[in-house]
PDB file of C-alpha atoms in Angstrom:
ATOM      1  CA  UNK J 206      13.096  29.828   5.743  1.00 71.00           C
ATOM      2  CA  UNK J 207      12.860  25.887   4.225  1.00 87.00           C
ATOM      3  CA  UNK J 208      11.612  23.810   6.754  1.00 95.00           C
ATOM      4  CA  UNK J 209       8.266  21.386   7.436  1.00 96.00           C
ATOM      5  CA  UNK J 210       4.990  21.741   8.545  1.00 97.00           C
ATOM      6  CA  UNK J 211       3.170  20.031  11.196  1.00 97.00           C
ATOM      7  CA  UNK J 212      -0.588  19.496  11.912  1.00 97.00           C
ATOM      8  CA  UNK J 213      -0.722  18.471  15.588  1.00 98.00           C
ATOM      9  CA  UNK J 214      -4.736  17.390  16.600  1.00 96.00           C
ATOM     10  CA  UNK J 215      -5.838  14.778  18.889  1.00 94.00           C
ATOM     11  CA  UNK J 216      -8.848  13.823  21.778  1.00 95.00           C
ATOM     12  CA  UNK J 217      -6.677  15.699  24.202  1.00 95.00           C
ATOM     13  CA  UNK J 218      -2.841  16.788  24.199  1.00 96.00           C
ATOM     14  CA  UNK J 219      -0.952  19.023  27.024  1.00 95.00           C
ATOM     15  CA  UNK J 220       1.794  21.344  26.830  1.00 95.00           C
ATOM     16  CA  UNK J 221       3.507  21.599  30.714  1.00 89.00           C
ATOM     17  CA  UNK J 222       5.523  24.868  31.309  1.00 87.00           C
ATOM     18  CA  UNK J 223       5.844  25.012  35.186  1.00 79.00           C
ATOM     19  CA  UNK J 224       4.001  21.577  36.242  1.00 72.00           C
ATOM     20  CA  UNK J 225       4.871  19.721  39.437  1.00 67.00           C
ATOM     21  CA  UNK J 226       3.454  16.666  40.363  1.00 66.00           C
ATOM     22  CA  UNK J 227       0.369  17.536  41.939  1.00 71.00           C
ATOM     23  CA  UNK J 228      -0.734  20.517  39.413  1.00 78.00           C
ATOM     24  CA  UNK J 229       0.209  19.452  35.913  1.00 81.00           C
ATOM     25  CA  UNK J 230      -0.624  22.377  33.632  1.00 89.00           C
ATOM     26  CA  UNK J 231      -0.951  23.002  30.177  1.00 93.00           C
ATOM     27  CA  UNK J 232      -0.127  26.104  27.247  1.00 95.00           C
ATOM     28  CA  UNK J 233      -2.992  26.909  25.123  1.00 96.00           C
ATOM     29  CA  UNK J 234      -0.464  26.290  22.415  1.00 97.00           C
ATOM     30  CA  UNK J 235       2.396  23.775  21.835  1.00 97.00           C
ATOM     31  CA  UNK J 236       5.377  23.983  24.142  1.00 96.00           C
ATOM     32  CA  UNK J 237       9.600  24.136  22.624  1.00 96.00           C
ATOM     33  CA  UNK J 238       9.926  21.747  25.336  1.00 96.00           C
ATOM     34  CA  UNK J 239       6.898  19.368  24.055  1.00 96.00           C
ATOM     35  CA  UNK J 240       7.933  19.980  20.635  1.00 97.00           C
ATOM     36  CA  UNK J 241      11.436  18.952  20.745  1.00 97.00           C
ATOM     37  CA  UNK J 242      10.700  16.089  22.616  1.00 96.00           C
ATOM     38  CA  UNK J 243       8.832  14.725  19.461  1.00 97.00           C
ATOM     39  CA  UNK J 244      11.597  15.609  17.445  1.00 97.00           C
ATOM     40  CA  UNK J 245      14.211  13.340  19.568  1.00 97.00           C
ATOM     41  CA  UNK J 246      11.645  11.144  20.348  1.00 96.00           C
ATOM     42  CA  UNK J 247      10.828  10.431  16.462  1.00 97.00           C
ATOM     43  CA  UNK J 248      15.294  10.693  16.011  1.00 97.00           C
ATOM     44  CA  UNK J 249      16.032   8.219  18.517  1.00 96.00           C
ATOM     45  CA  UNK J 250      17.626  10.737  20.805  1.00 95.00           C
ATOM     46  CA  UNK J 251      18.313   9.093  24.335  1.00 93.00           C
ATOM     47  CA  UNK J 252      17.236  11.340  27.459  1.00 91.00           C
ATOM     48  CA  UNK J 253      20.887  11.470  28.466  1.00 92.00           C
ATOM     49  CA  UNK J 254      21.790  12.908  24.826  1.00 94.00           C
ATOM     50  CA  UNK J 255      22.527  16.553  24.734  1.00 93.00           C
ATOM     51  CA  UNK J 256      19.800  18.968  22.807  1.00 94.00           C
ATOM     52  CA  UNK J 257      21.934  21.592  21.164  1.00 95.00           C
ATOM     53  CA  UNK J 258      21.212  20.263  17.877  1.00 95.00           C
ATOM     54  CA  UNK J 259      17.751  21.853  17.831  1.00 96.00           C
ATOM     55  CA  UNK J 260      18.587  25.066  19.500  1.00 95.00           C
ATOM     56  CA  UNK J 261      18.511  26.864  15.604  1.00 95.00           C
ATOM     57  CA  UNK J 262      14.771  24.866  15.316  1.00 96.00           C
ATOM     58  CA  UNK J 263      12.511  28.063  14.656  1.00 96.00           C
ATOM     59  CA  UNK J 264       9.209  27.276  15.843  1.00 97.00           C
ATOM     60  CA  UNK J 265       5.598  28.951  14.521  1.00 97.00           C
ATOM     61  CA  UNK J 266       2.113  27.882  15.654  1.00 98.00           C
ATOM     62  CA  UNK J 267      -1.169  28.791  14.196  1.00 97.00           C
ATOM     63  CA  UNK J 268      -4.103  28.383  16.408  1.00 97.00           C
ATOM     64  CA  UNK J 269      -6.794  26.268  13.897  1.00 96.00           C
ATOM     65  CA  UNK J 270      -8.452  25.658  17.180  1.00 95.00           C
ATOM     66  CA  UNK J 271      -7.936  26.569  20.884  1.00 95.00           C
ATOM     67  CA  UNK J 272      -9.856  23.450  21.695  1.00 95.00           C
ATOM     68  CA  UNK J 273     -11.471  23.296  25.193  1.00 95.00           C
ATOM     69  CA  UNK J 274      -9.286  23.327  28.353  1.00 95.00           C
ATOM     70  CA  UNK J 275      -9.957  20.585  31.226  1.00 94.00           C
ATOM     71  CA  UNK J 276      -8.828  18.700  33.670  1.00 89.00           C
ATOM     72  CA  UNK J 277      -8.386  15.331  35.072  1.00 86.00           C
ATOM     73  CA  UNK J 278      -8.707  14.779  38.649  1.00 83.00           C
ATOM     74  CA  UNK J 279      -6.265  11.884  39.782  1.00 79.00           C
ATOM     75  CA  UNK J 280      -5.279   9.782  43.108  1.00 77.00           C
ATOM     76  CA  UNK J 281      -2.618   7.924  43.830  1.00 73.00           C
ATOM     77  CA  UNK J 282      -2.235   5.244  46.643  1.00 70.00           C
ATOM     78  CA  UNK J 283      -5.808   5.437  48.242  1.00 71.00           C
ATOM     79  CA  UNK J 284      -7.000   2.025  49.731  1.00 71.00           C
ATOM     80  CA  UNK J 285      -3.065   0.566  49.744  1.00 73.00           C
ATOM     81  CA  UNK J 286      -1.508  -0.388  53.002  1.00 76.00           C
ATOM     82  CA  UNK J 287       0.925   1.871  54.301  1.00 74.00           C
ATOM     83  CA  UNK J 288       3.832   0.074  53.293  1.00 77.00           C
ATOM     84  CA  UNK J 289       2.917  -0.051  49.515  1.00 75.00           C
ATOM     85  CA  UNK J 290       1.803   3.398  49.056  1.00 74.00           C
ATOM     86  CA  UNK J 291       4.149   6.321  47.671  1.00 72.00           C
ATOM     87  CA  UNK J 292       7.212   7.383  49.284  1.00 76.00           C
ATOM     88  CA  UNK J 293       8.218  10.740  50.248  1.00 76.00           C
ATOM     89  CA  UNK J 294      11.544  12.516  48.819  1.00 74.00           C
ATOM     90  CA  UNK J 295      13.051  11.072  52.102  1.00 80.00           C
ATOM     91  CA  UNK J 296      12.394   7.910  51.430  1.00 81.00           C
ATOM     92  CA  UNK J 297      10.011   7.367  54.315  1.00 81.00           C
ATOM     93  CA  UNK J 298       5.922   6.690  54.414  1.00 78.00           C
ATOM     94  CA  UNK J 299       3.178   9.415  54.451  1.00 74.00           C
ATOM     95  CA  UNK J 300       1.348   8.870  58.148  1.00 74.00           C
ATOM     96  CA  UNK J 301      -1.561   6.660  58.246  1.00 68.00           C
ATOM     97  CA  UNK J 302      -4.527   8.887  57.062  1.00 69.00           C
ATOM     98  CA  UNK J 303      -2.413  10.822  54.559  1.00 70.00           C
ATOM     99  CA  UNK J 304      -1.372   7.936  52.251  1.00 69.00           C
ATOM    100  CA  UNK J 305      -3.426   9.212  49.234  1.00 74.00           C
ATOM    101  CA  UNK J 306      -2.245  11.843  46.948  1.00 75.00           C
ATOM    102  CA  UNK J 307      -3.966  14.221  44.866  1.00 80.00           C
ATOM    103  CA  UNK J 308      -3.231  15.272  41.486  1.00 82.00           C
ATOM    104  CA  UNK J 309      -4.423  17.277  38.695  1.00 86.00           C
ATOM    105  CA  UNK J 310      -3.546  17.289  34.764  1.00 89.00           C
ATOM    106  CA  UNK J 311      -4.725  19.918  32.699  1.00 93.00           C
ATOM    107  CA  UNK J 312      -5.172  18.869  28.797  1.00 94.00           C
ATOM    108  CA  UNK J 313      -6.819  20.285  25.840  1.00 96.00           C
ATOM    109  CA  UNK J 314      -9.501  18.664  24.365  1.00 96.00           C
ATOM    110  CA  UNK J 315     -10.397  18.321  20.611  1.00 95.00           C
ATOM    111  CA  UNK J 316      -7.525  21.221  19.668  1.00 96.00           C
ATOM    112  CA  UNK J 317      -5.921  21.462  16.571  1.00 97.00           C
ATOM    113  CA  UNK J 318      -2.617  23.453  15.623  1.00 97.00           C
ATOM    114  CA  UNK J 319      -0.545  23.709  12.629  1.00 98.00           C
ATOM    115  CA  UNK J 320       3.538  24.408  13.397  1.00 98.00           C
ATOM    116  CA  UNK J 321       5.843  25.601  10.933  1.00 97.00           C
ATOM    117  CA  UNK J 322       9.357  24.465  11.983  1.00 97.00           C
ATOM    118  CA  UNK J 323      12.370  26.006  10.203  1.00 96.00           C
ATOM    119  CA  UNK J 324      16.105  26.043  10.274  1.00 94.00           C
ATOM    120  CA  UNK J 325      18.670  23.851  10.237  1.00 93.00           C
ATOM    121  CA  UNK J 326      18.079  19.466  10.674  1.00 94.00           C
ATOM    122  CA  UNK J 327      14.816  19.753   9.657  1.00 95.00           C
ATOM    123  CA  UNK J 328      14.624  17.459   6.535  1.00 94.00           C
ATOM    124  CA  UNK J 329      16.572  14.571   8.971  1.00 95.00           C
ATOM    125  CA  UNK J 330      13.366  15.450  11.414  1.00 97.00           C
ATOM    126  CA  UNK J 331      10.707  15.270   8.695  1.00 95.00           C
ATOM    127  CA  UNK J 332      12.291  11.780   7.836  1.00 95.00           C
ATOM    128  CA  UNK J 333      12.236  10.529  11.286  1.00 96.00           C
ATOM    129  CA  UNK J 334       8.696  11.801  11.873  1.00 96.00           C
ATOM    130  CA  UNK J 335       7.192   9.937   8.840  1.00 94.00           C
ATOM    131  CA  UNK J 336       8.711   6.708  10.388  1.00 94.00           C
ATOM    132  CA  UNK J 337       9.603   7.405  14.032  1.00 96.00           C
ATOM    133  CA  UNK J 338      11.990   5.411  16.016  1.00 96.00           C
ATOM    134  CA  UNK J 339       9.950   5.591  19.640  1.00 96.00           C
ATOM    135  CA  UNK J 340       6.233   6.888  19.577  1.00 93.00           C
ATOM    136  CA  UNK J 341       5.464  10.759  19.165  1.00 95.00           C
ATOM    137  CA  UNK J 342       2.755  12.194  21.381  1.00 95.00           C
ATOM    138  CA  UNK J 343       1.164  15.458  22.043  1.00 96.00           C
ATOM    139  CA  UNK J 344       3.049  16.392  25.415  1.00 93.00           C
ATOM    140  CA  UNK J 345       1.961  13.149  27.646  1.00 91.00           C
ATOM    141  CA  UNK J 346       2.493   9.150  26.059  1.00 90.00           C
ATOM    142  CA  UNK J 347      -1.130   8.660  26.401  1.00 91.00           C
ATOM    143  CA  UNK J 348      -2.145  11.413  23.748  1.00 94.00           C
ATOM    144  CA  UNK J 349      -1.616   9.924  20.172  1.00 94.00           C
ATOM    145  CA  UNK J 350      -1.378  12.513  17.585  1.00 95.00           C
ATOM    146  CA  UNK J 351      -4.383  12.295  14.623  1.00 93.00           C
ATOM    147  CA  UNK J 352      -2.966  11.479  11.163  1.00 87.00           C
ATOM    148  CA  UNK J 353      -1.960  13.657   9.247  1.00 91.00           C
ATOM    149  CA  UNK J 354       0.655  14.841  11.752  1.00 96.00           C
ATOM    150  CA  UNK J 355       3.829  15.759   9.352  1.00 96.00           C
ATOM    151  CA  UNK J 356       1.508  17.196   6.627  1.00 96.00           C
ATOM    152  CA  UNK J 357       5.190  18.597   4.080  1.00 94.00           C
ATOM    153  CA  UNK J 358       9.008  18.485   4.006  1.00 92.00           C
ATOM    154  CA  UNK J 359      11.482  20.713   2.042  1.00 90.00           C
ATOM    155  CA  UNK J 360       8.777  23.811   2.156  1.00 93.00           C
ATOM    156  CA  UNK J 361      10.528  26.647   0.570  1.00 92.00           C
ATOM    157  CA  UNK J 362       8.388  29.210   3.236  1.00 94.00           C
ATOM    158  CA  UNK J 363       6.129  27.242   5.542  1.00 96.00           C
ATOM    159  CA  UNK J 364       5.518  30.341   7.508  1.00 95.00           C
ATOM    160  CA  UNK J 365       3.833  31.810   4.513  1.00 95.00           C
ATOM    161  CA  UNK J 366       1.882  28.446   4.221  1.00 96.00           C
ATOM    162  CA  UNK J 367       0.279  28.990   7.835  1.00 96.00           C
ATOM    163  CA  UNK J 368      -1.152  32.131   6.703  1.00 94.00           C
ATOM    164  CA  UNK J 369      -1.915  31.313   2.491  1.00 93.00           C
ATOM    165  CA  UNK J 370      -1.596  27.481   1.856  1.00 93.00           C
ATOM    166  CA  UNK J 371      -2.903  25.124   5.045  1.00 96.00           C
ATOM    167  CA  UNK J 372      -6.591  24.522   5.419  1.00 96.00           C
ATOM    168  CA  UNK J 373      -8.387  25.237   8.189  1.00 95.00           C
ATOM    169  CA  UNK J 374     -11.559  23.767  10.537  1.00 94.00           C
ATOM    170  CA  UNK J 375     -14.724  25.769  10.691  1.00 89.00           C
ATOM    171  CA  UNK J 376     -14.766  28.817  11.903  1.00 86.00           C
ATOM    172  CA  UNK J 377     -17.168  31.754  12.213  1.00 85.00           C
ATOM    173  CA  UNK J 378     -16.750  33.946   9.170  1.00 86.00           C
ATOM    174  CA  UNK J 379     -19.042  37.199   8.996  1.00 83.00           C
ATOM    175  CA  UNK J 380     -21.201  37.528   6.024  1.00 86.00           C
ATOM    176  CA  UNK J 381     -19.368  38.999   3.202  1.00 85.00           C
ATOM    177  CA  UNK J 382     -16.003  38.879   4.849  1.00 88.00           C
ATOM    178  CA  UNK J 383     -12.614  38.275   2.718  1.00 91.00           C
ATOM    179  CA  UNK J 384     -10.388  37.557   5.771  1.00 90.00           C
ATOM    180  CA  UNK J 385     -10.994  36.043   8.980  1.00 92.00           C
ATOM    181  CA  UNK J 386      -8.849  36.198  11.976  1.00 93.00           C
ATOM    182  CA  UNK J 387      -6.036  33.619  13.785  1.00 94.00           C
ATOM    183  CA  UNK J 388      -3.784  33.441  16.373  1.00 95.00           C
ATOM    184  CA  UNK J 389      -0.191  33.135  15.272  1.00 96.00           C
ATOM    185  CA  UNK J 390       2.230  32.413  18.300  1.00 96.00           C
ATOM    186  CA  UNK J 391       5.789  33.529  16.710  1.00 95.00           C
ATOM    187  CA  UNK J 392       9.151  33.002  18.898  1.00 93.00           C
ATOM    188  CA  UNK J 393      11.106  36.159  19.829  1.00 84.00           C
ATOM    189  CA  UNK J 394       8.355  38.185  21.364  1.00 58.00           C
ATOM    190  CA  UNK J 395       9.153  41.852  21.798  1.00 50.00           C
ATOM    191  CA  UNK J 396      12.372  41.910  20.449  1.00 45.00           C
ATOM    192  CA  UNK J 397      11.213  39.995  17.419  1.00 47.00           C
ATOM    193  CA  UNK J 398      11.075  41.110  13.854  1.00 49.00           C
ATOM    194  CA  UNK J 399       8.797  44.211  13.284  1.00 52.00           C
ATOM    195  CA  UNK J 400       4.816  42.986  12.214  1.00 52.00           C
ATOM    196  CA  UNK J 401       3.450  44.691   9.506  1.00 55.00           C
ATOM    197  CA  UNK J 402       0.026  46.916   9.684  1.00 52.00           C
ATOM    198  CA  UNK J 403      -2.408  44.169   8.874  1.00 59.00           C
ATOM    199  CA  UNK J 404      -0.784  41.925  12.256  1.00 65.00           C
ATOM    200  CA  UNK J 405      -1.873  42.611  15.932  1.00 69.00           C
ATOM    201  CA  UNK J 406       0.518  41.393  18.358  1.00 72.00           C
ATOM    202  CA  UNK J 407      -2.232  40.294  21.053  1.00 77.00           C
ATOM    203  CA  UNK J 408       0.166  39.174  23.458  1.00 85.00           C
ATOM    204  CA  UNK J 409       3.566  38.273  24.714  1.00 90.00           C
ATOM    205  CA  UNK J 410       5.062  35.913  27.482  1.00 91.00           C
ATOM    206  CA  UNK J 411       8.483  34.509  28.729  1.00 93.00           C
ATOM    207  CA  UNK J 412       8.580  30.893  28.923  1.00 93.00           C
ATOM    208  CA  UNK J 413      10.678  28.381  30.581  1.00 93.00           C
ATOM    209  CA  UNK J 414      10.456  25.621  27.948  1.00 93.00           C
ATOM    210  CA  UNK J 415      13.785  25.459  26.629  1.00 95.00           C
ATOM    211  CA  UNK J 416      14.821  21.986  27.082  1.00 94.00           C
ATOM    212  CA  UNK J 417      18.732  21.769  27.880  1.00 94.00           C
ATOM    213  CA  UNK J 418      18.154  18.590  30.060  1.00 93.00           C
ATOM    214  CA  UNK J 419      15.664  15.791  29.524  1.00 92.00           C
ATOM    215  CA  UNK J 420      17.413  13.239  31.719  1.00 90.00           C
ATOM    216  CA  UNK J 421      15.575  12.042  34.434  1.00 82.00           C
ATOM    217  CA  UNK J 422      17.328  13.294  37.305  1.00 81.00           C
ATOM    218  CA  UNK J 423      18.506  16.424  36.191  1.00 86.00           C
ATOM    219  CA  UNK J 424      15.680  17.795  33.393  1.00 88.00           C
ATOM    220  CA  UNK J 425      17.087  21.717  32.909  1.00 92.00           C
ATOM    221  CA  UNK J 426      14.767  24.363  30.909  1.00 93.00           C
ATOM    222  CA  UNK J 427      16.003  27.763  29.390  1.00 94.00           C
ATOM    223  CA  UNK J 428      13.585  30.318  28.925  1.00 94.00           C
ATOM    224  CA  UNK J 429      12.517  32.422  26.026  1.00 95.00           C
ATOM    225  CA  UNK J 430       9.526  35.003  24.553  1.00 95.00           C
ATOM    226  CA  UNK J 431       7.127  34.737  22.147  1.00 94.00           C
ATOM    227  CA  UNK J 432       4.457  36.913  20.647  1.00 94.00           C
ATOM    228  CA  UNK J 433       0.452  36.263  20.153  1.00 95.00           C
ATOM    229  CA  UNK J 434      -0.106  37.856  16.726  1.00 94.00           C
ATOM    230  CA  UNK J 435      -4.079  38.319  15.257  1.00 93.00           C
ATOM    231  CA  UNK J 436      -3.379  37.584  11.486  1.00 93.00           C
ATOM    232  CA  UNK J 437      -5.691  38.082   8.486  1.00 94.00           C
ATOM    233  CA  UNK J 438      -5.754  34.806   7.069  1.00 94.00           C
ATOM    234  CA  UNK J 439      -8.164  34.376   3.624  1.00 94.00           C
ATOM    235  CA  UNK J 440     -11.847  32.907   3.891  1.00 94.00           C
ATOM    236  CA  UNK J 441     -10.808  30.273   1.080  1.00 94.00           C
ATOM    237  CA  UNK J 442      -9.034  28.178   3.571  1.00 95.00           C
ATOM    238  CA  UNK J 443     -11.633  27.681   6.152  1.00 94.00           C
ATOM    239  CA  UNK J 444     -13.785  24.589   5.808  1.00 94.00           C
ATOM    240  CA  UNK J 445     -17.467  24.284   5.559  1.00 92.00           C
ATOM    241  CA  UNK J 446     -18.069  21.271   7.935  1.00 92.00           C
ATOM    242  CA  UNK J 447     -15.488  18.420   9.525  1.00 92.00           C
ATOM    243  CA  UNK J 448     -15.908  16.204   5.861  1.00 94.00           C
ATOM    244  CA  UNK J 449     -14.358  19.096   3.919  1.00 95.00           C
ATOM    245  CA  UNK J 450     -12.153  20.060   6.446  1.00 95.00           C
ATOM    246  CA  UNK J 451     -10.758  16.435   5.825  1.00 94.00           C
ATOM    247  CA  UNK J 452     -10.741  16.200   2.012  1.00 95.00           C
ATOM    248  CA  UNK J 453      -9.182  19.298   1.892  1.00 95.00           C
ATOM    249  CA  UNK J 454      -6.440  18.731   3.974  1.00 95.00           C
ATOM    250  CA  UNK J 455      -5.930  14.931   1.897  1.00 95.00           C
ATOM    251  CA  UNK J 456      -6.229  17.175  -1.029  1.00 95.00           C
ATOM    252  CA  UNK J 457      -3.575  19.420   0.362  1.00 95.00           C
ATOM    253  CA  UNK J 458      -1.007  16.702   1.210  1.00 95.00           C
ATOM    254  CA  UNK J 459      -1.371  14.654  -1.892  1.00 93.00           C
ATOM    255  CA  UNK J 460      -0.945  17.682  -4.179  1.00 92.00           C
ATOM    256  CA  UNK J 461       2.152  18.686  -2.443  1.00 87.00           C
ATOM    257  CA  UNK J 462       3.820  15.531  -2.272  1.00 80.00           C
TER     258      UNK J 462
END
């Protein structure tokens, strides 16, 4: 169960699962392909290199703040002469009055996730994330992570830290409550380990986001199942505001160096 803890936060992040050129979607939580891409970039793994080294990693995501789902409206090729516009798949040019291509790109604004990564090879991933070979990003190259991307390395039980260790940003806490509920995205779906009575399986999904190849001309993905559980965590983890949250995070990291 040993592994590492990551914090994925920033102004924008996007975790596509079935995107096309015209419509770029995002999951409401980090995708496995996005996380593996981050690890590969940090470790200097090229696009044409095999990805089997990441197959045995297990990712558990705590949704600290879901953020706001938004969409960019973008155009490509508008106002240019036909000879300079985007070519078609056949290598030809579009008709004179149809040269502009419209794209919509979804993203999450101000979302925060804490991710427990367990399995073989986490020590090397943690070392690489502390000094990455290539820039790490939150789903897209322009979406740079906030500081404190890497919270802890060599954690004995990082999943347990999601439930009772890593601070949470400000949440609504009912008066007198001893715990609050957060979502935990667990790999394995219906066939995964049985949840305790205090955990409610809120949803299940099959995602096509297990990368088999990142090669530009032959990107391949396999499927996996995930389950979203609603789990209780102590109220003591919840910060009173943004400054309190920052102070708690830095104190948590400093205490566990």
